[in-house]
Coordinates of C-alpha atoms in Angstrom, one line a residue:
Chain F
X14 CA 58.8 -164.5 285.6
X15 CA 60.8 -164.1 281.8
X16 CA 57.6 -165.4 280.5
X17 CA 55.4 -162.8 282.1
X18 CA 57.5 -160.2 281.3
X19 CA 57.8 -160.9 277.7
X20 CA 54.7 -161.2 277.3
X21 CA 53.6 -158.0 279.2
X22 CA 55.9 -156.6 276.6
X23 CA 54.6 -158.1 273.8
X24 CA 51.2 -156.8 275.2
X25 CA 51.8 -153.5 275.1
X26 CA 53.9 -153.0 272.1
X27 CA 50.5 -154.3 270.4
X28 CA 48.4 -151.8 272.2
X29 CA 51.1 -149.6 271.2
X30 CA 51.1 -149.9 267.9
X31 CA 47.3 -150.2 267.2
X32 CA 46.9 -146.6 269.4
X33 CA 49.8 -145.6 266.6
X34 CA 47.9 -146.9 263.9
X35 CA 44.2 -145.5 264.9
X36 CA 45.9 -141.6 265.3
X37 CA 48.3 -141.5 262.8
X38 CA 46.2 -142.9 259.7
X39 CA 46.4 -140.1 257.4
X40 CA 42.7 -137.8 256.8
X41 CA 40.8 -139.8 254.1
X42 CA 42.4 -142.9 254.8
X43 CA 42.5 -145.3 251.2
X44 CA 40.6 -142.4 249.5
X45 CA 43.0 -139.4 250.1
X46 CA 43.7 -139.3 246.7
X47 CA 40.7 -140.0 245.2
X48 CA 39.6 -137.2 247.8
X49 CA 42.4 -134.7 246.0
X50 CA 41.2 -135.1 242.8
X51 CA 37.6 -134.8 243.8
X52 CA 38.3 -131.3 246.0
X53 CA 40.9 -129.9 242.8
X54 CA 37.5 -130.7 240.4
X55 CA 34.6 -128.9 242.8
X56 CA 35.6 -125.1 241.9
X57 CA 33.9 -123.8 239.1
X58 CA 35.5 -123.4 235.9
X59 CA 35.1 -119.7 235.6
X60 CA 37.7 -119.3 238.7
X61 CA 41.3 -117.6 237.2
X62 CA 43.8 -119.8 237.2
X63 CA 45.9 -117.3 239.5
X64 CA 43.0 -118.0 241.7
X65 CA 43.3 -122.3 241.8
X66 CA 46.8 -121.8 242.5
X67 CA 46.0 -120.9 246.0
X68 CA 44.9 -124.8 246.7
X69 CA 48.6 -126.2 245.8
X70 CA 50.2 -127.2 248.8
X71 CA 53.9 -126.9 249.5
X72 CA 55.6 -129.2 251.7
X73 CA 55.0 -127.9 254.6
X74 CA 51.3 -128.0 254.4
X75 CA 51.3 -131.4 252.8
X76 CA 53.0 -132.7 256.1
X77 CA 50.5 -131.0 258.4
X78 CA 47.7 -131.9 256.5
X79 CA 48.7 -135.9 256.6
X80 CA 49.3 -135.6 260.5
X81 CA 46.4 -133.4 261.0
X82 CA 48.5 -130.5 262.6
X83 CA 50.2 -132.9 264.7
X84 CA 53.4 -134.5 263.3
X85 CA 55.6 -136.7 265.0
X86 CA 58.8 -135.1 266.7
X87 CA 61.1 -135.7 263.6
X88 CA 59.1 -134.4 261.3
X89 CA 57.9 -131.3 262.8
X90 CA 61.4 -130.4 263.5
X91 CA 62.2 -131.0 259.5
X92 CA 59.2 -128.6 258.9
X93 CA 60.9 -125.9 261.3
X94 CA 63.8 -125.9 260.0
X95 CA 62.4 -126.1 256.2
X96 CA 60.7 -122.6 257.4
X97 CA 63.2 -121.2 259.2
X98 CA 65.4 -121.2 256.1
X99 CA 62.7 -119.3 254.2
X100 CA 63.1 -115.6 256.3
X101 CA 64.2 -113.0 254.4
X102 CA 64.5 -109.2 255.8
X103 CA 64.2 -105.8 255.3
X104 CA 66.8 -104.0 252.9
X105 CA 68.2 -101.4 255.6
X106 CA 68.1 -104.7 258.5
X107 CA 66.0 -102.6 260.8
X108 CA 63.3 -105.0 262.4
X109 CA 61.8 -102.1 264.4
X110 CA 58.7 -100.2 262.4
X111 CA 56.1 -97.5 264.0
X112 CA 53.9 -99.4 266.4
X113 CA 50.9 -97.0 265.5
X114 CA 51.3 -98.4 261.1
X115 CA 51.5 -101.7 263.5
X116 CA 48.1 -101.0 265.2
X117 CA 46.5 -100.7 262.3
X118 CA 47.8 -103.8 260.6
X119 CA 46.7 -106.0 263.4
X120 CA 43.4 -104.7 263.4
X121 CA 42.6 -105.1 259.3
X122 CA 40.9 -108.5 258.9
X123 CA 39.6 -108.0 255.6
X124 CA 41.6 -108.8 252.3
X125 CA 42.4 -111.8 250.1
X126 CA 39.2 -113.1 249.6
X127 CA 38.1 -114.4 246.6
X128 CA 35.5 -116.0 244.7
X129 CA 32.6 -114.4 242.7
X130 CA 29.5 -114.4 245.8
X131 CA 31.9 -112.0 248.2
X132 CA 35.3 -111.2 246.6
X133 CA 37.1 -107.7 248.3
X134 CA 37.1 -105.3 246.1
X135 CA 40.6 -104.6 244.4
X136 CA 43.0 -102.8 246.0
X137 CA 41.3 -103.7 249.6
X138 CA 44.1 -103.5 252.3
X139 CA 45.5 -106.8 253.3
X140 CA 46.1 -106.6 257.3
X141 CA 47.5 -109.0 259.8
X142 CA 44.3 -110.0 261.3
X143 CA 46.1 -111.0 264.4
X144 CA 43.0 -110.1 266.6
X145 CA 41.1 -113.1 265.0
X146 CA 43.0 -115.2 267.1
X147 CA 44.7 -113.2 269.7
X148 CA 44.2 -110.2 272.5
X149 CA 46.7 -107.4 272.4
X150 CA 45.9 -103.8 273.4
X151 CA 43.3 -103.8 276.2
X152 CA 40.5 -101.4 274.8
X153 CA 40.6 -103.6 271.9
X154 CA 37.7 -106.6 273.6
X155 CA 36.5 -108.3 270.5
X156 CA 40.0 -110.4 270.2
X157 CA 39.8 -114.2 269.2
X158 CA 41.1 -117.1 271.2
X159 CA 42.9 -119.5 268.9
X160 CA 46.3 -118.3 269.5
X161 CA 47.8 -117.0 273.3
X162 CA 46.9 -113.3 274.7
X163 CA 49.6 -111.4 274.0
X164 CA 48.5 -108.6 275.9
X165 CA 51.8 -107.3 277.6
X166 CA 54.0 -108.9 275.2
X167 CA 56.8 -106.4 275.4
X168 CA 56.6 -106.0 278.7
X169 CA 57.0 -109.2 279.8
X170 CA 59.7 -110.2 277.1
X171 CA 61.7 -107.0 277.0
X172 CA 62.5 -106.0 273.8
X173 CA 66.1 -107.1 273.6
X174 CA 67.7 -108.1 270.2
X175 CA 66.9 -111.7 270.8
X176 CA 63.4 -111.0 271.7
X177 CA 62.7 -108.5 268.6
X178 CA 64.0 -110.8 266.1
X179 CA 62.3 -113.6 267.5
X180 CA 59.1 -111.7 267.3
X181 CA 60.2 -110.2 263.3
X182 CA 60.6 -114.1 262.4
X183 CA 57.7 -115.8 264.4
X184 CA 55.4 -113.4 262.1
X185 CA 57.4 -114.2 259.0
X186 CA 57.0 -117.9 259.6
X187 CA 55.4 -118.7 262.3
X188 CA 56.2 -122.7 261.4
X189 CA 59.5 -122.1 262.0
X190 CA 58.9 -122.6 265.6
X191 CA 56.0 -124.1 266.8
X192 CA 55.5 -127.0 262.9
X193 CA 52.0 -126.8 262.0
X194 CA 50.7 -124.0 264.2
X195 CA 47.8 -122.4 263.3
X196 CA 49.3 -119.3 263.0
X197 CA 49.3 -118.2 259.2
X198 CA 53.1 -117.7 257.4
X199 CA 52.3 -114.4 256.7
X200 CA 56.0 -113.3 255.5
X201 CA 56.7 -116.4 253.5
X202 CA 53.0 -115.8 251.3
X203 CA 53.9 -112.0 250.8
X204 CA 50.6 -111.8 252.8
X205 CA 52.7 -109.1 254.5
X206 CA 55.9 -106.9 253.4
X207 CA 58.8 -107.1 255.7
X208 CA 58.4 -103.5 256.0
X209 CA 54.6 -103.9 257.2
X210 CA 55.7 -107.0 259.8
X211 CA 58.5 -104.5 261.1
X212 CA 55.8 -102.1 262.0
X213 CA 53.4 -104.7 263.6
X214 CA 56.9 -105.9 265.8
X215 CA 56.7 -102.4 267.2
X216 CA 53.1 -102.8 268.0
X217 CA 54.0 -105.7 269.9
X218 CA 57.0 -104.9 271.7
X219 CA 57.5 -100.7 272.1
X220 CA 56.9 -99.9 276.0
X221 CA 54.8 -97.2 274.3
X222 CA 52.7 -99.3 272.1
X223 CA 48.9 -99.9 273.4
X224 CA 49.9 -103.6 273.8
X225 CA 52.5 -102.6 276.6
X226 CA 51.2 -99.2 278.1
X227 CA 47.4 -100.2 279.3
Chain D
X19 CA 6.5 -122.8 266.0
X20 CA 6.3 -119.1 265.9
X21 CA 6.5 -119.1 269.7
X22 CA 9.1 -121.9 269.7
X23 CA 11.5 -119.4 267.6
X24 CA 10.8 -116.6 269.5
X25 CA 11.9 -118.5 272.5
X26 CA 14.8 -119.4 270.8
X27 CA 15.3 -116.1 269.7
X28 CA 15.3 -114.5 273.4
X29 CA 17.5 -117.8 274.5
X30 CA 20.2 -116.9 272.5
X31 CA 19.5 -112.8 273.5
X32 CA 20.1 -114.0 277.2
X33 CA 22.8 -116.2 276.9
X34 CA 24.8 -113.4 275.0
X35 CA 24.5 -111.3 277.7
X36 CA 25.0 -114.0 280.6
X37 CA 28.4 -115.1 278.5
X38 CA 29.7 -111.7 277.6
X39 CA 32.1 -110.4 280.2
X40 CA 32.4 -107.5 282.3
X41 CA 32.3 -105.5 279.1
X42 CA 29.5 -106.8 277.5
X43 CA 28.3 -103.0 277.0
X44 CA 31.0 -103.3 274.5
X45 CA 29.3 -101.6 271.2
X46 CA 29.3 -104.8 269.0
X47 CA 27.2 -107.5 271.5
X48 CA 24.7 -104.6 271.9
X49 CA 24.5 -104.0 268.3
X50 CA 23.6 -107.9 267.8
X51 CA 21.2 -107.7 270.3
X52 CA 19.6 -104.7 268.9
X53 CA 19.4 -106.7 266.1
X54 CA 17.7 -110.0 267.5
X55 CA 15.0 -107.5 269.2
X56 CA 14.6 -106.1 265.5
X57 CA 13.9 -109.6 264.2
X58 CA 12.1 -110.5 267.0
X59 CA 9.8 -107.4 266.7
X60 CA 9.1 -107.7 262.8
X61 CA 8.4 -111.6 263.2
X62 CA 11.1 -113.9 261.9
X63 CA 11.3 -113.7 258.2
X64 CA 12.3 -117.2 258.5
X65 CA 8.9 -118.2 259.1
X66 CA 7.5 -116.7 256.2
X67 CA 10.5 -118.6 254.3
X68 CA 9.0 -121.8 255.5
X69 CA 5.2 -121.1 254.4
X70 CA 6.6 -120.2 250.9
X71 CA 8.8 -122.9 251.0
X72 CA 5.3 -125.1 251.7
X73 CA 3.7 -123.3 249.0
X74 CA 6.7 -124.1 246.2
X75 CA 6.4 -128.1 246.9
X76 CA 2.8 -128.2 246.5
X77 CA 2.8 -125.9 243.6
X78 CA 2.3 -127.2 239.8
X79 CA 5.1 -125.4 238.4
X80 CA 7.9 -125.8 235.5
X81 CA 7.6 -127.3 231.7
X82 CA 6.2 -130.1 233.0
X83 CA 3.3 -128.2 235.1
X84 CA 4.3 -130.6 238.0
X85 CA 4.6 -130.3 241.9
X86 CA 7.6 -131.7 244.1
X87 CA 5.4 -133.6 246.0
X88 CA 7.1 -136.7 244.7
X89 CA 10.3 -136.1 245.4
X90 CA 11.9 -138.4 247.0
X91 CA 14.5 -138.0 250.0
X92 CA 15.1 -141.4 250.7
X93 CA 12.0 -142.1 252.7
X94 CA 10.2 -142.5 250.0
X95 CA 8.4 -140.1 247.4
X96 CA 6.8 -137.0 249.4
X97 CA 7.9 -138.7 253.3
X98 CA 9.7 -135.8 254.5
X99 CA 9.3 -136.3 258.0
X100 CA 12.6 -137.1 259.6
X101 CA 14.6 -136.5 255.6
X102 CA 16.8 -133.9 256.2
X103 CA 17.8 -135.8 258.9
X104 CA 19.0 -138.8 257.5
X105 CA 20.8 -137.1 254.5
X106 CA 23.2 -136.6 252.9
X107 CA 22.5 -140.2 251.3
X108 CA 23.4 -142.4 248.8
X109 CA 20.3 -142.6 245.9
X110 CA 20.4 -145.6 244.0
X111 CA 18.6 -144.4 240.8
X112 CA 21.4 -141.5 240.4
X113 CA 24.4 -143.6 241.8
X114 CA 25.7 -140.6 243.7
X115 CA 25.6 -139.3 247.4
X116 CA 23.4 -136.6 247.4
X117 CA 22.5 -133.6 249.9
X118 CA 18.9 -132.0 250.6
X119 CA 19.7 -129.0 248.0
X120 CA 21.5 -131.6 245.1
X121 CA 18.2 -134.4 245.6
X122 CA 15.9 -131.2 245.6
X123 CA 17.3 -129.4 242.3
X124 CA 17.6 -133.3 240.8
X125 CA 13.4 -133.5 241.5
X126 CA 13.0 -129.8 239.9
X127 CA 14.7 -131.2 236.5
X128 CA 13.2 -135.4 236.8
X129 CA 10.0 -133.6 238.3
X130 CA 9.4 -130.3 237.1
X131 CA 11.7 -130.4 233.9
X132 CA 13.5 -127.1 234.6
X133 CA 17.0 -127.3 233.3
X134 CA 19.9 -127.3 235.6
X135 CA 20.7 -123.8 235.0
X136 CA 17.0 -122.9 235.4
X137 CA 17.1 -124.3 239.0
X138 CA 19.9 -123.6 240.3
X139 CA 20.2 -119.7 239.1
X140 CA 19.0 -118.3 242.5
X141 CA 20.0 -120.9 244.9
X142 CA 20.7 -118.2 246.8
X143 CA 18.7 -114.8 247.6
X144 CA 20.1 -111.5 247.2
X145 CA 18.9 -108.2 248.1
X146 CA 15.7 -108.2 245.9
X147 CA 16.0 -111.8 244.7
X148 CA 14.2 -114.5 246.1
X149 CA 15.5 -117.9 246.1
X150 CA 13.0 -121.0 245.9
X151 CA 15.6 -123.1 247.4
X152 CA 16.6 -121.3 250.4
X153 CA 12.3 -121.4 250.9
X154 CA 12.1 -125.1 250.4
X155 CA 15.2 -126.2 252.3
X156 CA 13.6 -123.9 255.0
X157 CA 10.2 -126.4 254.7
X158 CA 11.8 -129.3 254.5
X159 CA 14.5 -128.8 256.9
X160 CA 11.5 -127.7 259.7
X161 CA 10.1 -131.5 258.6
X162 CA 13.1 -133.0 260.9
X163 CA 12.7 -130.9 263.5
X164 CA 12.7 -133.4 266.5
X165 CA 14.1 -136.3 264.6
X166 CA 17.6 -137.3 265.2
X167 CA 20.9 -136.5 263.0
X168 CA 21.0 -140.0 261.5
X169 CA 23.8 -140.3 258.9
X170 CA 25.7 -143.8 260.3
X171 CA 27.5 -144.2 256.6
X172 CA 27.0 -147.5 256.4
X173 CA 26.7 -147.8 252.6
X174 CA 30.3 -147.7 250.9
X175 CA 29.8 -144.8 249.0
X176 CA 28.7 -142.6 252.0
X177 CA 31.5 -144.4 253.9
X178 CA 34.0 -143.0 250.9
X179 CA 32.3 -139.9 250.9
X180 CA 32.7 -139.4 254.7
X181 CA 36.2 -140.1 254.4
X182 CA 36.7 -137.7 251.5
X183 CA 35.3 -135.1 253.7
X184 CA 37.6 -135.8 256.7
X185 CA 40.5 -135.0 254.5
X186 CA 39.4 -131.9 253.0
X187 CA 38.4 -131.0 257.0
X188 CA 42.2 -131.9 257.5
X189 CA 43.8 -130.3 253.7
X190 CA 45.4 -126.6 254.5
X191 CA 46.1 -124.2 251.7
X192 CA 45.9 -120.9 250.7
X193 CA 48.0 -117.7 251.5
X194 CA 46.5 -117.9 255.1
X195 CA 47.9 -121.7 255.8
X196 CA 43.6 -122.3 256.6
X197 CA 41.8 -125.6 256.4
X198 CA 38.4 -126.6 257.9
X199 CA 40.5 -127.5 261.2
X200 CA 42.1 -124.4 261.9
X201 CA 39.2 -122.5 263.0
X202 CA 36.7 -125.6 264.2
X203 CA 38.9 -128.4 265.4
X204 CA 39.5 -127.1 268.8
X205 CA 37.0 -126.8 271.9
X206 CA 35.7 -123.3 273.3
X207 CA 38.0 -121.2 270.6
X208 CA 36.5 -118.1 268.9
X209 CA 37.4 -115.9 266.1
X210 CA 36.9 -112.5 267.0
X211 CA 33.9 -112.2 268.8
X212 CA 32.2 -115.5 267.0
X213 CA 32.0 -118.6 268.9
X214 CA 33.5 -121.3 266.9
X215 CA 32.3 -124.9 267.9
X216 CA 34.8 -127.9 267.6
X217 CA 33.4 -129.6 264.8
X218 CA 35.4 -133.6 265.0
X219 CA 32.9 -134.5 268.0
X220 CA 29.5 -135.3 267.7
X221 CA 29.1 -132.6 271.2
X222 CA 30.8 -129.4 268.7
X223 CA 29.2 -130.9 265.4
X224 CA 25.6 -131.6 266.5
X225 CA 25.3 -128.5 268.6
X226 CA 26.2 -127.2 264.5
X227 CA 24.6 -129.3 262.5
X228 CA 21.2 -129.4 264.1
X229 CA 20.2 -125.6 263.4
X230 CA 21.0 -125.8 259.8
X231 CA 19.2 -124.4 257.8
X232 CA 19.7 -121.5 259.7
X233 CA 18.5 -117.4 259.9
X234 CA 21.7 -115.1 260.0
X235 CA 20.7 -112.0 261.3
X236 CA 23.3 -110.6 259.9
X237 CA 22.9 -111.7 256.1
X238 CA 18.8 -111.1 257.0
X239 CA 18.0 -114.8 255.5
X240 CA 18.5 -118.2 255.4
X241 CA 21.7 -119.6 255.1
X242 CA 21.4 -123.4 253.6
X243 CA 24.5 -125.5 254.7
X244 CA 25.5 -125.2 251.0
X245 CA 25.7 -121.9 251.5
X246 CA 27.6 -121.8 255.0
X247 CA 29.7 -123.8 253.9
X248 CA 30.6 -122.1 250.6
X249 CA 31.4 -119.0 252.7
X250 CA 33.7 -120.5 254.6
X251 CA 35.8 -121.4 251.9
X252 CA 35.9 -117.7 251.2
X253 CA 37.1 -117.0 254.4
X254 CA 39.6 -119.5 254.1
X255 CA 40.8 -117.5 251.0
X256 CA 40.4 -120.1 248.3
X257 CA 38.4 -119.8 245.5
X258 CA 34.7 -120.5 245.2
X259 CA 33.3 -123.7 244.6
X260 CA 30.8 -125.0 242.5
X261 CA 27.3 -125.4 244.3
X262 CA 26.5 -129.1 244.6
X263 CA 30.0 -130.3 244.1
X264 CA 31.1 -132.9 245.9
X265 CA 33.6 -131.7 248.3
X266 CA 31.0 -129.9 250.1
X267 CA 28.6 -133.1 250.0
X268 CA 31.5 -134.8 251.3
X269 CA 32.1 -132.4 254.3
X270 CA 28.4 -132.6 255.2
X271 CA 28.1 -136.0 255.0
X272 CA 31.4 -135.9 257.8
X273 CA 29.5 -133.3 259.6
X274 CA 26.4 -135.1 259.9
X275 CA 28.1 -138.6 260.6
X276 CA 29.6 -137.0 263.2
X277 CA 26.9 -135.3 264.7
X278 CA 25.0 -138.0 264.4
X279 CA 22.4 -138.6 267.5
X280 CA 21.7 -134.9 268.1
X281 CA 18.5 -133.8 267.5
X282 CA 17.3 -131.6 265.0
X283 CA 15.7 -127.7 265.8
X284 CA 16.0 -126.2 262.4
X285 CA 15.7 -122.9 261.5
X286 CA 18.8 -121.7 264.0
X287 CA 19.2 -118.3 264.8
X288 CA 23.0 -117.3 264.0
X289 CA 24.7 -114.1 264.0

């Protein structure tokens, strides 16, 4: 009876650990640094070196790349709170903008790209993009999927303190809550101002906003 | 293979409508269909892509007033039945793992005796420029058609290469926090309007990986996977690669181990 019941546990602490060991072997395996040094040398040569520095990786994106988006419990909650600490806020404190600025931001998919085939042309507004990957005012139909409708969000949340800060800092750093999302950090890269994600929290969360009133 | 394509063509016509919801009046599915019934009407460029792209391999051409007929894919010099499908590949008399476009421009310069610059200038058309490759991957990529995806990565440099590419799938960066992942490593997600297949199973990759090289209606010519794949390294906001480097070799050859098994109907019709 002992017997069997070590051994069951020896069984599947094995099992276990070779499940552990088949998901959590880093992408690449041996050759992920090889694989680094191979990916840092395929851009051409001509590409501005303000340009390369968009392939460094800072912590945050090192961990998520090693646990493909999917680190264990610890660790994401290190990430979190690594990204959490990297908010920063308007001058004047106010986290409400104009929802209709907001509109527009959410809508703008286009900036930020680079390269010599199909670069934006300087100066080319920089939006959110947050239709790519999610639905939020109704007469808008060609919305993405990646990330959760938030059609409604204001008026199923409120629009409380609580809920308007959370919504000011999940845009700022959207790691700070959920480690590795696939949301971008769109405060912490300057992507956005905190002016501009101000505006885009109205968008999501004034009862008159399209997001709420449709 | 003209009517093959046109049924294709209509296929993917019908199965926009059938998937597009209640609103599939909605101004931007109508204005792709318009736009398949405009290539459909005019004949697909893309076949005309493949008959030059016939024409350049058989062609004496370059310093050395040869054709490509002798290139070799890995089959053997000229077997290009079933190549595409099998590639990319390791090449014992370069030492490297090589893709359809990197093997083809190596034959132009062992072959032909153009110089690297000389083959590679237009590897891509633009309004007004034509691109041999684009016509020749066309050819050769319409040699596979019915053959299946074989890349197992058995030898230990396509092994190594298909584990480099899983890690650059994996590697985020950039001001938008993108990697390869991101948009393609989830099922029945879209960006936008643009169905996005999940590319870490052979089901997400082959359904991919089969139609390339590929017509984009939108672009009005073919897209080789070089290409594609290029391009979405500018969406992901970094900065352009070289073409032919190895990253990109290494991402097809995880795309197509992955795949593996699917069956090849080359050119697709995209977007």
């Amino acid at each position: 009876m002992k017997l069997k019941f070590a051994l069951f546990g020896a069984l599947t602490a094995t099992i276990a650990s070779a499940a552990l060991a088949q998901s959590s072997e880093p992408p690449g395996g041996k050759y992920a640094k090889e694989a680094e040094q191979m990916f840092r040398n395929s851009f051409r040569e001509d590409n501005p070196k303000y340009w390369m520095r968009r392939l460094d990786q800072d912590e945050t994106m090192k961990l998520c790349s090693q646990y493909r988006d999917n680190p264990p419990r610890k660790i994401g909650a290190r990430i979190e709170q690594m990204n959490r600490e990297s908010i920063r806020y308007p001058v004047d404190g106010k986290l409400i903008g104009d929802w209709k600025e907001g509109e527009k931001l959410a809508a703008v998919g286009t900036g930020g790209h680079i390269g010599f085939i199909q670069p934006d042309p300087a100066g080319r507004v920089r939006g959110g993009n947050c239709y790519a990957c999610h639905q939020l005012a109704k007469a808008e139909v060609a919305y993405g999927t990646i990330g959760p409708s938030l059609q409604h969000f204001g008026k199923l949340r409120g629009n409380s303190e609580e809920i308007v800060k959370y919504t000011y800092d999940k845009i700022y750093n959207s790691n700070a809550f959920t480690a590795c999302t696939n949301m971008p950090r769109f405060g912490l890269h300057n992507w956005l101002t905190p002016e501009q994600i101000t505006h885009i929290v109205a968008f999501l969360v004034d009862p008159e906003s399209p997001v709420n009133k449709d | 293979m003209r009517l093959n394509l046109t049924c294709r063509l209509v296929g993917a016509a019908l199965l926009a409508l059938a998937t597009g919801h209640a609103l599939a009046q909605d101004a931007k599915v109508a204005d792709e269909l318009a736009k398949y019934r405009e290539a459909l009407a005019d004949g697909n460029p893309a076949d005309l892509l493949e008959v030059r792209g016939e024409g350049l391999w058989q062609e004496k051409r370059g310093p050395k007033n040869a054709s490509l007929e002798q290139c070799d894919f890995g089959l053997g010099p000229g077997k290009l039945e079933g190549a595409y499908a099998q590639l990319p590949r390791y090449f014992k008399d370069t030492g490297r793992v090589m893709d359809v476009e990197s093997r083809l421009v190596h034959c132009m310069m062992t072959l032909q005796g153009f110089t690297f610059e000389q083959a590679t200038k237009n590897w891509y058309s633009k309004p007004g420029t034509e691109s041999d490759i684009e016509a020749l991957v066309t050819f050769i990529g319409a040699k596979s058609n019915g053959v299946k995806i074989n890349v197992p990565a058995t030898h230990p440099e396509e092994a190594k290469m298909a584990k480099m590419g899983e890690y650059i799938f994996y590697r985020r960066s950039g001001p938008q926090d993108f990697s390869c992942a991101i948009c393609h490593g989830q099922d029945g997600k879209r960006i936008r309007l643009q169905e996005l297949g999940n590319l870490t199973t052979q089901a997400g990759a082959g359904e991919a990986m089969k139609t390339w090289p590929s017509y984009r209606v939108s672009q009005g010519t073919v897209w080789t996977m070089q290409r594609r794949l290029i391009d979405c390294m500018r969406q992901a906001r970094w900065p352009e690669p070289k073409y032919l480097s190895d990253s990109v070799i290494a991402l097809e050859t995880f795309l197509q181990k992955t795949a593996s098994g699917t069956v090849m109907a080359t050119p697709g019709i995209k977007r």
